[in-house]
Amino acid sequence: MSERYLFRGNHAIAEGAMRAGCRFFAGYPITPQNEIPEYFSARMPDYGGVFLQTESEIAAINMLFGASAAGVRAMTTSSSPGISLMQEGISYSCGADLPMVIANVVRGGPGLGNIAPAQSDYFQATRGGGHGDYRTPVLAPNSVQEMFEFPKLAFELAERYRTPVIILADGLLGQMIEPLEYTFDPVDPKTLPKKDYILDGCKGRERRVIRSYDLRPGYLEKLNFERIKKYQKIEAEEVRYETDHLDDAEFVIIAYGTCSRVAKAAVRLARNNGVKMGLLRPITLWPFPKKMIEELTGKTRLFIVVEMSMGQMIEDVELVVKGKAPVRLIPHPGGGIPTAREIWERFQQFREEL
Amino acid sequence: MSERYLFRGNHAIAEGAMRAGCRFFAGYPITPQNEIPEYFSARMPDYGGVFLQTESEIAAINMLFGASAAGVRAMTTSSSPGISLMQEGISYSCGADLPMVIANVVRGGPGLGNIAPAQSDYFQATRGGGHGDYRTPVLAPNSVQEMFEFPKLAFELAERYRTPVIILADGLLGQMIEPLEYTFDPVDPKTLPKKDYILDGCKGRERRVIRSYDLRPGYLEKLNFERIKKYQKIEAEEVRYETDHLDDAEFVIIAYGTCSRVAKAAVRLARNNGVKMGLLRPITLWPFPKKMIEELTGKTRLFIVVEMSMGQMIEDVELVVKGKAPVRLIPHPGGGIPTAREIWERFQQFREEL
Amino acid sequence: MPKNRTEVLVDVCKGCGLCVEFCPKKIIRLSDDINSSGYHPAEIIDQEKCIGCGFCYLICPEPAMVIYREER
Amino acid sequence: MPKNRTEVLVDVCKGCGLCVEFCPKKIIRLSDDINSSGYHPAEIIDQEKCIGCGFCYLICPEPAMVIYREER
Amino acid sequence: MRKVYHRPEGLTDTLMRYCPGCGHGIIHRIIAELLVELNIRERTVGIAPVGCSVFADEYFNCDMIQPAHGRGPAVATGLKRANPDLIVFSYQGDGDLAAIGTAEIVHAAARNENFTVIFVNNAIYGMTGGQLAPTTLPNMVSTTTPRGRNTKLAGNPIRVCELLNSLDGPVYINRTSVHTPQWVLKTKKAIKRGFEIQMAKKGFALIEVLSMCPTNWRMSPIESSRWIEEVMSKYYELKLFRDLTKEEK
Amino acid sequence: MRKVYHRPEGLTDTLMRYCPGCGHGIIHRIIAELLVELNIRERTVGIAPVGCSVFADEYFNCDMIQPAHGRGPAVATGLKRANPDLIVFSYQGDGDLAAIGTAEIVHAAARNENFTVIFVNNAIYGMTGGQLAPTTLPNMVSTTTPRGRNTKLAGNPIRVCELLNSLDGPVYINRTSVHTPQWVLKTKKAIKRGFEIQMAKKGFALIEVLSMCPTNWRMSPIESSRWIEEVMSKYYELKLFRDLTKEEK
Amino acid sequence: MTNEIIIAGFGGQGIISAGMIIAQAGMSEGRYVTFFPSYGAEMRGGTANCSVVVSDEEVASPVVDRPDTLMVMNEPSLIRFEPRVKENGILFFNQTLIKSRPKRKDIKIYPVEANLIAEELGSGRIANMVMLGAFAAVTKTVDLDSLKAAQRVIFKKADEKMHRLNDQALERGYKLING
Amino acid sequence: MTNEIIIAGFGGQGIISAGMIIAQAGMSEGRYVTFFPSYGAEMRGGTANCSVVVSDEEVASPVVDRPDTLMVMNEPSLIRFEPRVKENGILFFNQTLIKSRPKRKDIKIYPVEANLIAEELGSGRIANMVMLGAFAAVTKTVDLDSLKAAQRVIFKKADEKMHRLNDQALERGYKLING
Ligand SMILES: Cc1ncc(C[n+]2csc(CCOP(=O)(O)OP(=O)(O)O)c2C)c(N)n1
Ligand SMILES: Cc1ncc(C[n+]2csc(CCOP(=O)(O)OP(=O)(O)O)c2C)c(N)n1
Ligand code: SF4
Ligand code: SF4
Ligand code: SF4
Ligand code: SF4
Ligand code: SF4
Ligand code: SF4
Ligand SMILES: [Mg+2]
Ligand SMILES: [Mg+2]
């Protein structure tokens, strides 16, 4: 094992972003992610980048709009209410095809809710909480190590497809401390390929325009059909997931993020009790691992979806399973975290009822 | 036929709201719904209510938060980008269980998009574009007459369930002019039952608090489970839809709002050509007419979903149909409006491919 | 031959009349013709009197005015 | 018998010391005891000297001070 | 013996969960006393911000509402316009009012809405743990300006009274403090004036109150009081900026 | 014969779709001339607002970006901080800047961001068809104040230069107009100064320009010009509010 | 019977009010009607157009894709909309302002000297009324009298003089056909 | 072996740093560790608690619901967390500040005069270290030496004097058990 350091999830995501070449951070404080801007504020000067505490989340997302147009890797982070405020800006960024990374360290909602870990912004992240037809890739880390690594992946996806990418974490992942290994070398932004759409003055080339509108009849529709092709490509090529004990599983838990950690413990518990349980953990929430679930559908006696919400991802599961196998939900709306024991007990109940 | 007047959809919704007892309007201009605030500004003084053009959509939704807490029927209207800005406020209003009516006269997106009619805010409206677990009833009118009548229905639902209600129209419904009949008597707000949660000073009673948070461990979750019961009740009791030629239909179009009007013409065209086509038009988009679609699933050879989006409602259809019948989409992302002829032609193609 | 010349780009002009108002020499008026966008464009009625002050250009929103001065 | 009486609500006090600082008679100090919330509460060391000025109450954020004045 | 100073009826029995020496408690008490003294408790709706004083909705013994961060003035506008008989106050911190809520306070002031704003300036984001506020002083350390506020990078502080005083709308603007008993009394007078103006339907009043945040200033409460006296009140001049009701006379 | 006045290279060939007599065209041309005269066209990024001049991104012959309504100053901040070598201008209407974008302009000014704002005050929402703007004059008719702006209900107009002049941040604040050729020249000088300040990395400059909207004022272009002269410029004083670079000398 | 109509021209040529007058007239005759204007960004100095449907049965789609009847008041509108007219449909064009000529052979074409006649009557602004008169005469979708009544409803703020002028223009247009 | 630990007490009693020291020590011994603090609103004058998991295998769930080991530094925490300890689990409580006594019969209970000993050493603020020493001695989850090294990492800004004091406190706690 190479050198490891104890790291808080929130610090890890910030460190990971800067190492991934992020040179622009703009954000507004909100619990449970305050350590992210704090860490950026302390370290960004060393990286020669920009740190800005903004007047609001709205200003933050719009500063990203500008910074991304100028060509730098730009990131903002917030938690649920702050992300709601960014919906217009996210929609604009999708409409203007600007890459950027937005991390949501989700807390209990709706409204001011509480500051406990939650997953109730799944719909917002995967369906687009903003207006208009768009999608954004959504990455769901489940460890401090992934909090560190996902900003890099997110920037790569963002630039490959010219799209905002969302990292959907939660208060637990933000606050939790685990050993961290620096698994990649720092990215020097200067070594990245030059982008051919950015605004850096029209010297020696045609002037460029970045916009999200087209008022000429029919044009916007054409543009949107083009963008849908990009989404189809992402759906075909960028699905990521992790499996645990799926080979012989009769019962499959589907869970992401914090819930997938708890679910892993539940799988251990079940296996210790001789039950063939397995776990599918979507890493990309959009694109959703549909094919994998389709494959499982034939051989699975029961799907259990565990969510820190009233049940949102379960819709994506049901869209694939199509009633061919029972799907049960263990919901925690409002900042409650499931426990392995609870999953195990609920499972036994579900099995009896089958 | 009783007296009828030519009315623009945007004027009808404003007139309908005031007749339904709306005494507080706050909003910010945006095309294609500017005629709504304009009409309110001209007529609200006659009704003795409050009209306010606000500094932003954010201010508008938060003024509604206050006005609703004070007990009046309060409404705001906007179009897509403005509605995105309201997502935090809508989430708060759901968290605080405050009734209010929000009309979205949808336009093409994402971003600034265009000002043509669109239906691409379906996900946002039905899944909650804001953070946290919540739902709002969504009403989708398809005529000027319904633009006039739905605010009343919306206020009734809003108050019965203490929830924001969304009226999801589009630029065509807002701009179009049709004959209108005053189908209900003006509601005098004074005759409405007094609400037992409003803030009017604690004279002679316990003080009241309206909030959307609970930071005590576990409490928010309990609260949210309570709210889910309310949502289940709405799903059980408030589904509304309209059918056209469904009795013997082999092919069923599912479409709402403007698309349902076009679809009706397509059904006529099909019937004239001897094809047994019918139309299911969801009036409430949430709660979605699941049962009706379930019933149709057995006897329908093909479902055609027509949407002025890249395909959003189709998810709700597929969640019910569960692969038991083919579902095809005619999408118009970006402000395009389908035509009856187009539906008819695409249908023939679909049928051949079956 | 005039010292200065003022040219109206007929199809750019929207006939707003601001140049007419601000020409110190009052040598601009709106034509009776309709241009391709449906406007009555400005026209110079007495080129001789033009002092090349540029007011018509300065106030023109399009700009539909081009002004030439004699080289010295 | 004192003219005025100042009472500290021991379990409300958070031991911030502001009253100690602003008592013009310097008759307040923080006790060595710990209250139910883990703070060292204020205590009056010389009730006799209290002039009932209310400064301790005015500056107390909780408020943990109650001040009695002799009826006239 | 008569109880002359004691927990006012305008506060509930709930103990306040602010840090020791926090100015919020003092300001709460002042407002609570006025609710009783002006006999308006039973027709008042208070607005708690998002900030440390989000819990104000548990502390004030009157109807309370807790809206989104920074939107107090919009909510107050809604409440007051819908029911002009209410007395409405919006209690807001410097992050709430001067950062995310800038548009709402500027426009409520410009509209001269008839409610009272108590603006608690502690030059820091208390609730979230000590980040830079719009009112954080130059060179002052916060958790997001760990080397001190460099105005070249993090911008200049905003003086809210001065900003709003450039508008036609507001009737009353005053800046006070609660760092000494004397200033506590002056603050009470100022807030009283604010409420009276509202009761007389004259319009918008804002009282900015400099307030200690010992926790995030990393000072003792007493050091905090001194710091307001010696530093903060020099940067934020304590004065009455405007009282249009007086000018009228 | 030398062409002394002609469509500048800083404008594209696209004909502008503003109404006849609209001030936007004049202001566009001024900026376009300066892009050439200051030799900055090839390193400038312009920001078009949401408003009638949303189309500015088709008209200026330089890199352009079109962001969300009111957020120009935030986008400018992002652009300029990410690439300080750019010259950035934010072109905004009164609805865009003084209503929905209030927070963004106030904070960009307070931070003294190094870009130039051209603020087109036509006292109305042009694009959306003539609704009340924050700058609509008292008693002025708009489609949402059909009986004229009653300041008791619809609030008082906001004077943006005065508002921002209360801040420490900005380097340059000036209010001019384009209703006469003389004022067009003064406006050009003012905007030039704004760009020069940015080029010298001195900081934030805002030039407010009173501008005709004949369509929504329901006046002819000439009447509109007169109305600025006789009414609007009385309410919005045309003057230099601040030039810190001069004070330095 | 259903007549799906498109009217198009410059902003300022009274396109929208022409459409509304047809809708009002149709409604007054007890027919089903729907009207849908183009709106918005096109306002700034561009073109305007609107769709009207007048029908004996409930109007399903308010969207007129391929009109039975097209009235064009200016050149660009002719170019844009002519190809859309249904086979055997009807096209009216404003001969005064439109220099080119329609190309379709499968539709009926009526040139109308709308602006010329209107100017004769005293104001180019009532060219739309001339057009409507011709439209009523040819298509019989609504009666001339209904149109006359309808313009008084739609222009309710105009004075009697203006109403009379409109009536005259309607009649002149009507007589172009039924003259 | 997996030890799931909860530490709880007043804010200011060093609850969080105690947890992090265990995590750091565990990591230095090559074990899998996870640490999760309570955070946020409870900050304002409330209680603090944290969970630590130290394990020989990858840590699945970072959420400690029913701890193997509980350390409580004040009265309210004893009341809140005692019922959660696993059967046969271990409870350490700060005897100096906690007046009442644990009630469970099915767990092992260790009273620790944490504050008393800490004050003896010169500062009540190192009561947490005393607790950790006892914890190491009883549970053997991590070595005393690892804890000593770990506190130097976690308090990297403290001076040598403070580090020594911490070491002493750890030792005193350790010796309470292995004395
Ligand atoms: C939309 C949104 N953004 C951010 C937050 C997080 N937040 C809570 S309180 C606060 C700032 C509090 O500072 P201030 O207003 O100065 O009040 P104080 O705590 O200092 O009294 C912030 C940023 C939030 N709850 N909602
Ligand atoms: C979030 C949002 N709200 C509202 C609008 C609608 N809108 C477009 S332009 C505009 C106002 C334009 O007025 P102004 O800024 O004064 O510019 P002008 O047209 O007068 O030049 C508004 C409200 C929008 N596009 N986005
Ligand atoms: S240049 Fe001067 S004098 Fe010549 S036409 Fe123009 S305004 Fe008149
Ligand atoms: S100012 Fe320009 S647009 Fe206006 S009339 Fe003169 S040339 Fe034409
Ligand atoms: S009332 Fe005055 S003198 Fe008495 S204890 Fe309080 S501060 Fe001291
Ligand atoms: S001011 Fe109040 S809280 Fe502070 S020490 Fe005195 S009594 Fe206690
Ligand atoms: S953090 Fe500051 S403002 Fe918040 S309660 Fe503590 S002292 Fe008061
Ligand atoms: S509406 Fe007004 S601002 Fe907009 S283009 Fe027309 S005249 Fe100019
Ligand atoms: Mg503060
Ligand atoms: Mg304007």
Coordinates of N, CA and C in Angstrom, one line a residue, chain A residues 10 122 141 302:
Chain A
N10 N -15.0 16.1 2.2 CA -15.1 17.5 1.6 C -13.7 18.0 1.2
Y122 N -32.1 13.2 -6.2 CA -31.8 12.3 -7.3 C -32.6 12.7 -8.6
P141 N -20.1 9.1 -5.9 CA -19.0 8.5 -5.1 C -19.6 7.8 -3.9
L302 N -35.7 -11.0 -6.3 CA -36.2 -9.8 -5.6 C -35.1 -8.7 -5.7

